[in-house]
mmCIF file of C-alpha atoms in Angstrom:
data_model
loop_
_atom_site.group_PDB
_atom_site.id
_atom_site.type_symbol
_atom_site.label_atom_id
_atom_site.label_comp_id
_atom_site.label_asym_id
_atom_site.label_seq_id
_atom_site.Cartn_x
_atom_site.Cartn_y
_atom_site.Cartn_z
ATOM 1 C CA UNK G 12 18.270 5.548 19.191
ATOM 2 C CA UNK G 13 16.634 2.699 21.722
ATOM 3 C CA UNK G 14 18.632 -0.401 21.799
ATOM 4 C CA UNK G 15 17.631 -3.461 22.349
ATOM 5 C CA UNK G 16 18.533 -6.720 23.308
ATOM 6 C CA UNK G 17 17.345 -10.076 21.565
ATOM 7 C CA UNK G 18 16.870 -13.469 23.589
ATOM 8 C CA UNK G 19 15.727 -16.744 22.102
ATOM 9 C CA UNK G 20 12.419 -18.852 23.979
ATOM 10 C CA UNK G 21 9.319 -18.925 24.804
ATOM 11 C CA UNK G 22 6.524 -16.853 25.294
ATOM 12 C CA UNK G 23 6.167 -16.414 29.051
ATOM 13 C CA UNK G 24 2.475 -16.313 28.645
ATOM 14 C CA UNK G 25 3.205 -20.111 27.863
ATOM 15 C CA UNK G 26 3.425 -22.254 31.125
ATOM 16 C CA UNK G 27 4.103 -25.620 29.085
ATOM 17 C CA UNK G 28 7.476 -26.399 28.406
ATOM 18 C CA UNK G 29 9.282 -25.183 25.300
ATOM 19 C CA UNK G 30 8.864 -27.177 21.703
ATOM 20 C CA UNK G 31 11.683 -27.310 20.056
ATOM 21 C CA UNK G 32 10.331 -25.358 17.339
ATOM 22 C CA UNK G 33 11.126 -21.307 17.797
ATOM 23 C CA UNK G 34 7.896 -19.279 17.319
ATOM 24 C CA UNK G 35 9.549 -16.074 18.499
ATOM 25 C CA UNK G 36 12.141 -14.204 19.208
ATOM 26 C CA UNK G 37 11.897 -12.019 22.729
ATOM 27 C CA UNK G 38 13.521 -8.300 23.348
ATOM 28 C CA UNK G 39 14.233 -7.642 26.335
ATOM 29 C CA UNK G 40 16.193 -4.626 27.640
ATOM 30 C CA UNK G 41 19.601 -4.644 28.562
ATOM 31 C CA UNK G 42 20.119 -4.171 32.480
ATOM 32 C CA UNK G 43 20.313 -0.982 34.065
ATOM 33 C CA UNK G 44 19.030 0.476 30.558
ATOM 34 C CA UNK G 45 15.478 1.784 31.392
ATOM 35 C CA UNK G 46 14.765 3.344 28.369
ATOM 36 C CA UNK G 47 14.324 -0.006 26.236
ATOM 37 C CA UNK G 48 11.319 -1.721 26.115
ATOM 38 C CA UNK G 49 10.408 -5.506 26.033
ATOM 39 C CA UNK G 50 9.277 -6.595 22.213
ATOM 40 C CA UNK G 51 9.039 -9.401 20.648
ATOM 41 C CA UNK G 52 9.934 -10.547 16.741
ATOM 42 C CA UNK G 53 8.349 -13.640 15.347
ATOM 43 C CA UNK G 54 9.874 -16.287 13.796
ATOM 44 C CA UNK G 55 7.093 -16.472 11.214
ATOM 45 C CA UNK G 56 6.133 -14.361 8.628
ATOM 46 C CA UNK G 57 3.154 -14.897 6.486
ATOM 47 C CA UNK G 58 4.812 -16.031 3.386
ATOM 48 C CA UNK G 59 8.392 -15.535 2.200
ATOM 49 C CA UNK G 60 7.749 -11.763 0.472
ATOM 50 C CA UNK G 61 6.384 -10.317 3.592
ATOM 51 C CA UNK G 62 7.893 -8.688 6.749
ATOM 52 C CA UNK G 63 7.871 -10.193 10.272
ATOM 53 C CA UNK G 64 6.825 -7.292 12.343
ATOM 54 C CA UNK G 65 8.125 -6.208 15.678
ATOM 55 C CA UNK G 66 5.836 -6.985 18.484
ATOM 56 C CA UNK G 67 3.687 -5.267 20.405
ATOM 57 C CA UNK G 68 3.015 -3.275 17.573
ATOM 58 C CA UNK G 69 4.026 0.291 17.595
ATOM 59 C CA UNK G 70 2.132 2.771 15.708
ATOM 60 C CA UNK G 71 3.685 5.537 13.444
ATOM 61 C CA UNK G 72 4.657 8.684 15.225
ATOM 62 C CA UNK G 73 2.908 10.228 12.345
ATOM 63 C CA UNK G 74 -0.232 7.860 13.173
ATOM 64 C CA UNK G 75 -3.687 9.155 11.768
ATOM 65 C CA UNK G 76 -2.054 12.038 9.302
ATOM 66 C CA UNK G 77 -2.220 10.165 6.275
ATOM 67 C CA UNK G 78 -6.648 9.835 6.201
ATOM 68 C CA UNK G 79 -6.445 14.015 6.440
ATOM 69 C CA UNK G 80 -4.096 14.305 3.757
ATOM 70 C CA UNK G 81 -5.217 11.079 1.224
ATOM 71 C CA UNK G 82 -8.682 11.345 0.313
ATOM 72 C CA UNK G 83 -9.419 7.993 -1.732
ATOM 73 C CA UNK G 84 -9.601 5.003 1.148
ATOM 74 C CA UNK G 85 -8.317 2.562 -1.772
ATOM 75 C CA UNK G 86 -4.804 5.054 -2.258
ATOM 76 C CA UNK G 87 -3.738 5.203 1.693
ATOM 77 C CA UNK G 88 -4.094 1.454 0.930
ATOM 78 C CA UNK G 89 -2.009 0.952 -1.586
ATOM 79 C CA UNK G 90 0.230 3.837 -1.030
ATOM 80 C CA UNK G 91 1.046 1.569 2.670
ATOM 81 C CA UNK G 92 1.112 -1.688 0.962
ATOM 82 C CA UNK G 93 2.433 -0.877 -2.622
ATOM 83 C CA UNK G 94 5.815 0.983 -0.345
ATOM 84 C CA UNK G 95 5.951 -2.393 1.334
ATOM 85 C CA UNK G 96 5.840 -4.382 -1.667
ATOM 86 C CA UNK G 97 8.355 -1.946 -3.502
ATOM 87 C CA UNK G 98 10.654 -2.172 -0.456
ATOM 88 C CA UNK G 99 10.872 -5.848 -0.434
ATOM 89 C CA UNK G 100 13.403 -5.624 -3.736
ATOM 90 C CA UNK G 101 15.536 -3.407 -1.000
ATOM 91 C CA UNK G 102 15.229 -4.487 2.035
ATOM 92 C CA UNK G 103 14.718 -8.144 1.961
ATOM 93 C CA UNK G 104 11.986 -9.332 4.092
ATOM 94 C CA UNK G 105 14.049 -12.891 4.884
ATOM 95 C CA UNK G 106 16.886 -10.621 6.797
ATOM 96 C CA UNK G 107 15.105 -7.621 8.054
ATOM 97 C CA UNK G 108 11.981 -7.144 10.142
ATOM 98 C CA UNK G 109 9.327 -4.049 9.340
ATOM 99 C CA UNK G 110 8.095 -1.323 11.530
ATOM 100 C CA UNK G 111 6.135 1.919 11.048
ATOM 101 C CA UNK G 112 7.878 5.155 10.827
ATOM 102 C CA UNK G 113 9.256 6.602 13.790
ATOM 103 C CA UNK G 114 11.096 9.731 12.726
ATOM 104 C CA UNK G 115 8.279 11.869 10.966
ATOM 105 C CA UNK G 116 5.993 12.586 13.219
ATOM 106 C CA UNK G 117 2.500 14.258 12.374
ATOM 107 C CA UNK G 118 3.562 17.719 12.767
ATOM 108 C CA UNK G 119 6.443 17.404 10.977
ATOM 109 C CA UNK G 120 5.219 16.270 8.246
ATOM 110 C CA UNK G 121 2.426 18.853 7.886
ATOM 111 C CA UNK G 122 5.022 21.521 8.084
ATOM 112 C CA UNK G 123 6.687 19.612 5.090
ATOM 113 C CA UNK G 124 3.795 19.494 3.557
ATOM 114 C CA UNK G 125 2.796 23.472 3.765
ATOM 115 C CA UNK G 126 6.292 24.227 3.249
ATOM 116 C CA UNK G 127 7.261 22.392 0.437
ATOM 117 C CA UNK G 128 3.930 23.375 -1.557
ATOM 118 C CA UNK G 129 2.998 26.668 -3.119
ATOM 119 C CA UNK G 130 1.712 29.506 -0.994
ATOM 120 C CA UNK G 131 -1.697 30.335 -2.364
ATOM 121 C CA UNK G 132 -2.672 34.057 -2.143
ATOM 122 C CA UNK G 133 -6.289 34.325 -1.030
ATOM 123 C CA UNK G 134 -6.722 38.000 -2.184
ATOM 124 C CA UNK G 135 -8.364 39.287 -5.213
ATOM 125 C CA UNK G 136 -11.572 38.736 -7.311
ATOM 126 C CA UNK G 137 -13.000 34.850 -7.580
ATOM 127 C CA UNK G 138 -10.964 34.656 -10.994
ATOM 128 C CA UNK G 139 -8.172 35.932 -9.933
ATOM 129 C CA UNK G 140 -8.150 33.325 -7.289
ATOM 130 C CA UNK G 141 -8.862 30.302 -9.387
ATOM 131 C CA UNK G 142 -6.101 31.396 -11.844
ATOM 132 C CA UNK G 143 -3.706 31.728 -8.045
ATOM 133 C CA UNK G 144 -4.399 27.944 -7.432
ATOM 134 C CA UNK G 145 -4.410 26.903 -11.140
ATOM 135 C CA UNK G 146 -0.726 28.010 -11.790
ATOM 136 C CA UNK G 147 0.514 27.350 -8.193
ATOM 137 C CA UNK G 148 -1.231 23.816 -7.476
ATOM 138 C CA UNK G 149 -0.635 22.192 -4.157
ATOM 139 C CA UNK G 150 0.722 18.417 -5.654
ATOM 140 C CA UNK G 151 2.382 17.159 -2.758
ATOM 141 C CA UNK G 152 -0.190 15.785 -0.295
ATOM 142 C CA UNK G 153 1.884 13.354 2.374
ATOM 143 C CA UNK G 154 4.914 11.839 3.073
ATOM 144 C CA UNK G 155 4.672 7.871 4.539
ATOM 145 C CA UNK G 156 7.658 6.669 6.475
ATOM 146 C CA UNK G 157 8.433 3.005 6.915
ATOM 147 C CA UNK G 158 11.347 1.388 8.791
ATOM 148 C CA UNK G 159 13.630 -1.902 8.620
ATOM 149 C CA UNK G 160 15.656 -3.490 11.505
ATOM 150 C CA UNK G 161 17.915 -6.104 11.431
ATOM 151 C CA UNK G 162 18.850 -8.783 14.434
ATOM 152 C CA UNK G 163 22.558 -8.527 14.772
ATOM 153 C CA UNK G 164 24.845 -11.482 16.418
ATOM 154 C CA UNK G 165 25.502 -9.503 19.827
ATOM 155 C CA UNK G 166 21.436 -10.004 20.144
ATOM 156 C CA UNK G 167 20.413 -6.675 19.506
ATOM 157 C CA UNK G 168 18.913 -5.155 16.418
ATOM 158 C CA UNK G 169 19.315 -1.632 15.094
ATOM 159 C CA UNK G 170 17.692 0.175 11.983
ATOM 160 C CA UNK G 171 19.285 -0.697 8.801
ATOM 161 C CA UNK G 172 16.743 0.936 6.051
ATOM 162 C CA UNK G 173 14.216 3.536 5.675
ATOM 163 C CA UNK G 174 11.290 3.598 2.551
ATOM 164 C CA UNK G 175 10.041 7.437 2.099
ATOM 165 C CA UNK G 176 6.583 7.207 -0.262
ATOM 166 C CA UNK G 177 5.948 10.788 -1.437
ATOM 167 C CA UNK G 178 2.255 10.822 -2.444
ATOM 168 C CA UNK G 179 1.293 13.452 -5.101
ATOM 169 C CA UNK G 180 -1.993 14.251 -6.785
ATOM 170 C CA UNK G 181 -3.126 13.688 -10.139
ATOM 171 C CA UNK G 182 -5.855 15.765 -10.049
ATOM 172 C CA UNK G 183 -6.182 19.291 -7.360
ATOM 173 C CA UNK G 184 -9.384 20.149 -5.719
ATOM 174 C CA UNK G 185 -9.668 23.734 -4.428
ATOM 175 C CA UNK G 186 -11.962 26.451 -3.318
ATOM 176 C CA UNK G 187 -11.639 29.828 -3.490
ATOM 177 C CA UNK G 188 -14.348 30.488 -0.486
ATOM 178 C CA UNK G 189 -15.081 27.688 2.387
ATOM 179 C CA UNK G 190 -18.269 26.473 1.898
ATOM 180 C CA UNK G 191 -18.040 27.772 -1.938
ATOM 181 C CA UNK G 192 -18.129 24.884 -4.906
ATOM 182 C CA UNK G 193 -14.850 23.011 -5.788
ATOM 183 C CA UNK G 194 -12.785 23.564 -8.851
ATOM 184 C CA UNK G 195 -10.161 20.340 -10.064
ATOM 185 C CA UNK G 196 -7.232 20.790 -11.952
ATOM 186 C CA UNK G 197 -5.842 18.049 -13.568
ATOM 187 C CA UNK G 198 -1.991 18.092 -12.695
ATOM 188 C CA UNK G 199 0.318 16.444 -15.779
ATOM 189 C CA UNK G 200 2.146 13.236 -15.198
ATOM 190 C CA UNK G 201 5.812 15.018 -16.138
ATOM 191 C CA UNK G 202 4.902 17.966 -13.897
ATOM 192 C CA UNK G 203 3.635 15.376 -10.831
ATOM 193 C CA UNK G 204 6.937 13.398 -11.027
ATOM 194 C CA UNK G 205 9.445 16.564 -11.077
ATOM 195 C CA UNK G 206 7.432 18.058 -8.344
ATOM 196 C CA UNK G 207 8.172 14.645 -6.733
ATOM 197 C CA UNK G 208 11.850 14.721 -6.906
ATOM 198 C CA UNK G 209 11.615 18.345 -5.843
ATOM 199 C CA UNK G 210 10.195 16.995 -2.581
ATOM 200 C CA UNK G 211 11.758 14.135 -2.199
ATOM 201 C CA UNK G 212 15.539 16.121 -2.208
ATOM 202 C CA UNK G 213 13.992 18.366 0.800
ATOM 203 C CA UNK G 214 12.539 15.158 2.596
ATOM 204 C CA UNK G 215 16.142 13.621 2.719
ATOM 205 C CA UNK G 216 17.875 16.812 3.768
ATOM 206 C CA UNK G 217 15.262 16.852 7.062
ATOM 207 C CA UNK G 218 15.538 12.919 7.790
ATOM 208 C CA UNK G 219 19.667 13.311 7.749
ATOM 209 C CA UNK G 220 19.455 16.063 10.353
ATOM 210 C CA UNK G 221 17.989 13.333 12.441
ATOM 211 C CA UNK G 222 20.309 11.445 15.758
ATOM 212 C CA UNK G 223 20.748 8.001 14.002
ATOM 213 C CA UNK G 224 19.409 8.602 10.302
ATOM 214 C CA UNK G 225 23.012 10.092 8.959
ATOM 215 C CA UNK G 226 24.061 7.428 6.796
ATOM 216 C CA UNK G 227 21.342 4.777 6.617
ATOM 217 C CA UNK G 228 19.997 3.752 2.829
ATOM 218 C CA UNK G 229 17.036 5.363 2.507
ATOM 219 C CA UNK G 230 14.648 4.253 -0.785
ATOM 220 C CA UNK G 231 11.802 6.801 -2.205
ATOM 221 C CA UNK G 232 8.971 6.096 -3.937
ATOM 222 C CA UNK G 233 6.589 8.532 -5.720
ATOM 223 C CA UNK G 234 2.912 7.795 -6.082
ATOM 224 C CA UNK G 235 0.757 9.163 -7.935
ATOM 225 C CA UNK G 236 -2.789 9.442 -6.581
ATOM 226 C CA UNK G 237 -6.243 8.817 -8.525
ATOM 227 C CA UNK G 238 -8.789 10.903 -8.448
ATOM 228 C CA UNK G 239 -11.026 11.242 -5.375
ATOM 229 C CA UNK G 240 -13.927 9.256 -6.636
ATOM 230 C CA UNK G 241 -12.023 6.563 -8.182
ATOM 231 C CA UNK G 242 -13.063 2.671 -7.171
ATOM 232 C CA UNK G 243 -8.808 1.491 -8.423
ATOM 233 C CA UNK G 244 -6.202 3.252 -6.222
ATOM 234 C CA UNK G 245 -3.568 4.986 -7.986
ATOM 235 C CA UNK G 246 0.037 3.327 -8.641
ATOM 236 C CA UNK G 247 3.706 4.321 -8.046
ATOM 237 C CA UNK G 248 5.605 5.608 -10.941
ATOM 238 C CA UNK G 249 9.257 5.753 -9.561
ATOM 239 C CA UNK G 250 11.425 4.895 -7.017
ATOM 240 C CA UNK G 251 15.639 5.289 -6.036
ATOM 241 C CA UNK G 252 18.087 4.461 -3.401
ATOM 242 C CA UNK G 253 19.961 6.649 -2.012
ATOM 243 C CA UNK G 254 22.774 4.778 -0.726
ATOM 244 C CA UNK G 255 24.604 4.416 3.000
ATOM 245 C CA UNK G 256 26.282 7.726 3.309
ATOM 246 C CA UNK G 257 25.498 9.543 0.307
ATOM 247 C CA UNK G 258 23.488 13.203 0.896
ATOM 248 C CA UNK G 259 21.836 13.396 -2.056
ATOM 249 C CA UNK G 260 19.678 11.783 -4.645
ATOM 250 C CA UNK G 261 21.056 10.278 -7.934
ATOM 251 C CA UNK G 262 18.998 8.703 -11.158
ATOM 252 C CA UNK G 263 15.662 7.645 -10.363
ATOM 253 C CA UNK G 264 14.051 4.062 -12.100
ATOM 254 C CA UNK G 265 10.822 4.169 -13.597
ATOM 255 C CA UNK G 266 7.819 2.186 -11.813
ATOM 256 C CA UNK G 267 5.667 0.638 -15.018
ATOM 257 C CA UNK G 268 2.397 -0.632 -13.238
ATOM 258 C CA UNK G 269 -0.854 0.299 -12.892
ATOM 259 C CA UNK G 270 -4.604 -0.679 -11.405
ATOM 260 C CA UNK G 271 -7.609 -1.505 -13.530
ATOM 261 C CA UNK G 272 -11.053 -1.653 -13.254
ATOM 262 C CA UNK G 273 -12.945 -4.598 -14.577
ATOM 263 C CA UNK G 274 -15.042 -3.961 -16.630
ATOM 264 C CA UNK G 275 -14.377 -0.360 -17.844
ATOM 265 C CA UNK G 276 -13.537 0.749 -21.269
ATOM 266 C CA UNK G 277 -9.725 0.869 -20.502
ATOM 267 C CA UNK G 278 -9.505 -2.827 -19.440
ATOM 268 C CA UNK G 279 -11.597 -4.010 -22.563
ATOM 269 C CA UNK G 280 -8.885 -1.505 -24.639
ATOM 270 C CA UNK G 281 -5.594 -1.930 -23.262
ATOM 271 C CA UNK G 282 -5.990 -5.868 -21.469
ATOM 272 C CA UNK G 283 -9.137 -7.126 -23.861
ATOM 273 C CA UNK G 284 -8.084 -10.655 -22.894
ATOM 274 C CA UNK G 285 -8.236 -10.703 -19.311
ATOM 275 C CA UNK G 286 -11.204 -8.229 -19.843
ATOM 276 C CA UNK G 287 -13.014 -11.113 -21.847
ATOM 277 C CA UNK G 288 -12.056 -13.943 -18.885
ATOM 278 C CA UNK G 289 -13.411 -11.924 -16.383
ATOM 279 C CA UNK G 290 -16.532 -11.510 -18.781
ATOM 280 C CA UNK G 291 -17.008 -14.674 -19.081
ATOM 281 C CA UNK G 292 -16.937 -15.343 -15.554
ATOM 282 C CA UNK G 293 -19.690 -12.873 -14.782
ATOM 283 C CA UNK G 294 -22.148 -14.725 -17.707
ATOM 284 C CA UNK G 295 -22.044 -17.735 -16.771
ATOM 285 C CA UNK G 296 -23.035 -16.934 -13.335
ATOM 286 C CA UNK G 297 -25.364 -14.771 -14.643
ATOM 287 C CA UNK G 298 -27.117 -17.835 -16.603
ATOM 288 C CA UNK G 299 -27.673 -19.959 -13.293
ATOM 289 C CA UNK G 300 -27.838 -17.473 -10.836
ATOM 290 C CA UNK G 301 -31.280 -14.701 -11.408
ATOM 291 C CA UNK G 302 -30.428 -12.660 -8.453
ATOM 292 C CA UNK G 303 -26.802 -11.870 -9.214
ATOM 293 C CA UNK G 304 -26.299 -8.657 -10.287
ATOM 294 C CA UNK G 305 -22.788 -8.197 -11.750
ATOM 295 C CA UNK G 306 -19.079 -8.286 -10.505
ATOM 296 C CA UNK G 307 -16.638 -5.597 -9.867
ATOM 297 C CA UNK G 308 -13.214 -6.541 -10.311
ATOM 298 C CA UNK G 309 -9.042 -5.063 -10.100
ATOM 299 C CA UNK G 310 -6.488 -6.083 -12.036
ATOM 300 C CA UNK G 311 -2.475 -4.955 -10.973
ATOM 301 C CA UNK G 312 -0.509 -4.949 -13.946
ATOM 302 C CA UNK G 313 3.349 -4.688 -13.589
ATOM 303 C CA UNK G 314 5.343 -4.298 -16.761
ATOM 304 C CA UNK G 315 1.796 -4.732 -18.611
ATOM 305 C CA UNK G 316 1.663 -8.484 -17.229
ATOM 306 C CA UNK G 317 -1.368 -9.102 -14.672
ATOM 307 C CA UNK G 318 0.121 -9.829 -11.670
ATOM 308 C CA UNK G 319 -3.246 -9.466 -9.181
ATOM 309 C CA UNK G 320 -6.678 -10.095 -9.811
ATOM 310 C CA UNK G 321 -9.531 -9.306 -7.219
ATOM 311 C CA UNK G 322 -13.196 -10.048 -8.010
ATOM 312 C CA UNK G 323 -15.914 -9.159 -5.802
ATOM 313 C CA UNK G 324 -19.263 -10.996 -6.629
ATOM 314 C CA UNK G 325 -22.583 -9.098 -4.902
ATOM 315 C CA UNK G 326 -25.553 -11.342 -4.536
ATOM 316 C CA UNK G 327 -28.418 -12.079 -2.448
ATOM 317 C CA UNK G 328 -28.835 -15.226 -0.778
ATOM 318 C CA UNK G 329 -31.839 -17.167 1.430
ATOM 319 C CA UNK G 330 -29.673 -19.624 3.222
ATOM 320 C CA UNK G 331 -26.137 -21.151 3.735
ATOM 321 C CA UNK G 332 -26.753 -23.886 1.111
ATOM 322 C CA UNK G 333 -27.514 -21.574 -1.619
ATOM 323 C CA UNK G 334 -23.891 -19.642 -0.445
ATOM 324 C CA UNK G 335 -22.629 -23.293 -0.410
ATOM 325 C CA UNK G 336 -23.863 -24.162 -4.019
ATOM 326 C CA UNK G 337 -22.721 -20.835 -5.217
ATOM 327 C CA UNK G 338 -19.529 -21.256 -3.870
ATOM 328 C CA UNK G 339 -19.056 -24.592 -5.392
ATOM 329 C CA UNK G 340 -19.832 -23.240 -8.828
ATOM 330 C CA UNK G 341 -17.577 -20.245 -8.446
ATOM 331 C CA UNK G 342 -14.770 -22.613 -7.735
ATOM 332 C CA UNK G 343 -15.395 -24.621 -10.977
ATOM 333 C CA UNK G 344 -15.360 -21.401 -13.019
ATOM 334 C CA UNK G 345 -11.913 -19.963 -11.654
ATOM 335 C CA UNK G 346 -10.631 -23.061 -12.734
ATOM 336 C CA UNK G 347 -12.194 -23.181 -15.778
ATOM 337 C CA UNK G 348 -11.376 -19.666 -16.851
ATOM 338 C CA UNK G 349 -8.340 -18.198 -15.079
ATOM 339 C CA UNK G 350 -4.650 -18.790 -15.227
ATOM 340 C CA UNK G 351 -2.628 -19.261 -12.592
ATOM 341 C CA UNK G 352 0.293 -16.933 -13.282
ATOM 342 C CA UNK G 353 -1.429 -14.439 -11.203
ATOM 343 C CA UNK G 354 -2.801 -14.425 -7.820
ATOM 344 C CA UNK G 355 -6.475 -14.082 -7.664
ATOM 345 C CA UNK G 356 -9.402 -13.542 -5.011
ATOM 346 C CA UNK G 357 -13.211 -13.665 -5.648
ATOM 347 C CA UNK G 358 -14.410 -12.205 -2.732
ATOM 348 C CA UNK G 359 -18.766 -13.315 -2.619
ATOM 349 C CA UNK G 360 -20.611 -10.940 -0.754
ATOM 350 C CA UNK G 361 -24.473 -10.201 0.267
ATOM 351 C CA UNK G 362 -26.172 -7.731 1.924
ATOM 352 C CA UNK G 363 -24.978 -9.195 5.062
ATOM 353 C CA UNK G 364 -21.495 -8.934 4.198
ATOM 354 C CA UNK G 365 -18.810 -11.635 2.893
ATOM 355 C CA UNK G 366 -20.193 -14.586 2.751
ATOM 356 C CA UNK G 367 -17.087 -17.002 0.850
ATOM 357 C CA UNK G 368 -13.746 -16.491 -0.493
ATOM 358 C CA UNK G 369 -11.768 -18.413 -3.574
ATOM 359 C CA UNK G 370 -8.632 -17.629 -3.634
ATOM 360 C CA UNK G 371 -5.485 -18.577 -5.420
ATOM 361 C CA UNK G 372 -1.688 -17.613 -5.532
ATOM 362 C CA UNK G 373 0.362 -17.326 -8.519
ATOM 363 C CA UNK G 374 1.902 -21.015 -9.802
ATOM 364 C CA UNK G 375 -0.754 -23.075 -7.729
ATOM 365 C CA UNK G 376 -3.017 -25.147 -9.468
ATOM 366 C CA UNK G 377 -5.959 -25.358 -6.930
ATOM 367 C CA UNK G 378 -7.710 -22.846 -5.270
ATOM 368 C CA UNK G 379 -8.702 -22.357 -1.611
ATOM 369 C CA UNK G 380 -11.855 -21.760 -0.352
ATOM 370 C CA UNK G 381 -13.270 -20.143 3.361
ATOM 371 C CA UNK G 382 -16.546 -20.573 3.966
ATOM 372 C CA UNK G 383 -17.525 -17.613 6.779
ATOM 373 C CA UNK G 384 -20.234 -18.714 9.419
#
């Protein structure tokens, strides 16, 4: 495993001399050890639930595997992110500093992948086919490695935690011929999840084989994927440690969240009061505003309590003073309308592109608002 060594100051890019304020920390590699590399960790992070991130940047070893195995853009998104987030109640974020996997790299984890799913037999007639890929569905579709490091007091850091998401479909899309029309096969929630912890058994056997992975805590995650066409990304459903030194995986926790669209039938259903806020929202623009044609919005509900609300708000505007005006109005209205025990974004767009943002975290009273020029 590389080692590294950890020295407090400044950037060197910064001729000035040093405020007394640390902005980073530098690694720098031990002498006569040239397989280290110089990196940098800093000081800041974002905001308290989010990882500091080891600079420069280095990519996953598995970089660019995930788009040809995810379909929906707005799953590899929260399949990344949501691991993140789930990690944080591991690995906290105030002690540890996050970077991309760099055990599993792409062609492992395509050999997991075919390995680890059914072999389909491509012989027979066009039924006998279908009924092949209907009883033997391919579920598991990627495997997304994260890692955590920790700064010791000798100034190095090592790797202290590893987050395995196992992403499984919902629904399979096949073809029994290439260029032939696709079937889907919806794939049950039970059956999903003990395919899951099928996988996830196998995926810890291969990451212990591995020179410095033997007994580091390692948490999995299974996520259940929408559908291909879906405009909410699908949601994790559980999640377990498995413990420094232990070889195999004990009682998994149930994950109780889920994304939804506003408006839809299931948000005016299952969450008709938020459903009515964010309906409310969209009239009243509606009455002042002729050329505004609706909102799209995403709720994240954990334990059936919003948590994350996104709006976007298409319209078309003829200058920056209408997008000022707008703005201004939108503002009064999230106020208005919205509590603040969730975080919330209303992203306004045109044809152009985004145009303003209102924003708000959870347990602030007054939004924020960007302008873009």
């Amino acid at each position: 495993m590389r080692k590294f060594l950890i020295m407090l100051g400044c950037s060197l890019l910064v001729l000035a001399s040093c405020s007394n304020q640390k902005q980073e920390d530098i690694v720098q590699p031990e002498e006569n050890e040239g397989e280290t590399e110089v990196s940098i960790i800093p000081h800041y992070s974002l905001s308290e639930d989010q990882y500091r991130m080891v600079l420069p940047y280095r990519p996953s070893a598995a970089r660019g595997a995930i788009t040809n195995q995810v379909t929906n853009r707005v799953d590899i998104d929260e399949l990344e992110e949501g691991l993140r987030r789930h990690s944080t109640t591991v690995f906290d974020p105030k002690k540890y500093v996050f970077e991309e996997g760099q055990f599993l790299d792409t062609e492992e984890i395509y050999s997991l992948i075919d390995s680890l799913n059914p072999e389909i037999k491509k012989k027979g007639t066009k039924e006998e086919q279908i009924k092949e890929h209907r009883n033997n569905p391919r579920v598991f579709s990627h495997v997304l490695e994260q890692n955590f490091l920790k700064k010791n007091d000798d100034n190095t850091v090592k790797l202290v935690g590893v987050s395995i998401g196992i992403s499984l479909k919902s629904v399979y899309r096949f073809q029994t011929e290439t260029g032939g029309p696709y079937y889907y096969e919806k794939i049950p929630k039970d059956e999903m999840i003990a395919e899951g912890q099928r996988v996830a058994e196998q995926v810890l056997a291969t990451l212990q084989e591995k020179d410095g992975l033997e007994k580091v805590p390692i948490m999995f995650a299974l996520f259940r994927e929408e559908e291909q066409s879906s405009p909410v990304p699908g949601n994790f459903v559980m999640k377990t440690v498995v413990g420094e030194g232990d070889t195999s995986i004990g009682k998994w926790e149930n994950i109780n969240e889920e994304y939804v669209l506003f408006p839809s039938d299931r948000a005016k259903d299952k969450y008709n009061e938020d459903y009515q806020k964010v309906k409310t929202f969209s009239e009243k623009i509606a009455g002042y505003f002729p050329n505004y044609v609706g909102v799209a919005g995403k709720g994240l509900y954990i334990d059936k309590n919003l948590t994350q609300l996104s709006i976007e708000v298409p319209i078309e505007f003829y200058g920056k003073g209408e997008v000022l005006g707008f703005t201004q109005y939108a503002f009064g209205l999230v106020k208005e309308i919205f509590p603040n025990y969730y975080d919330i974004q209303i992203e306004i767009t045109s044809s152009s592109g985004s145009e303003s943002l209102i924003y708000r975290k959870a347990g602030e009273d007054e939004p924020k608002v960007h302008i873009y020029h």
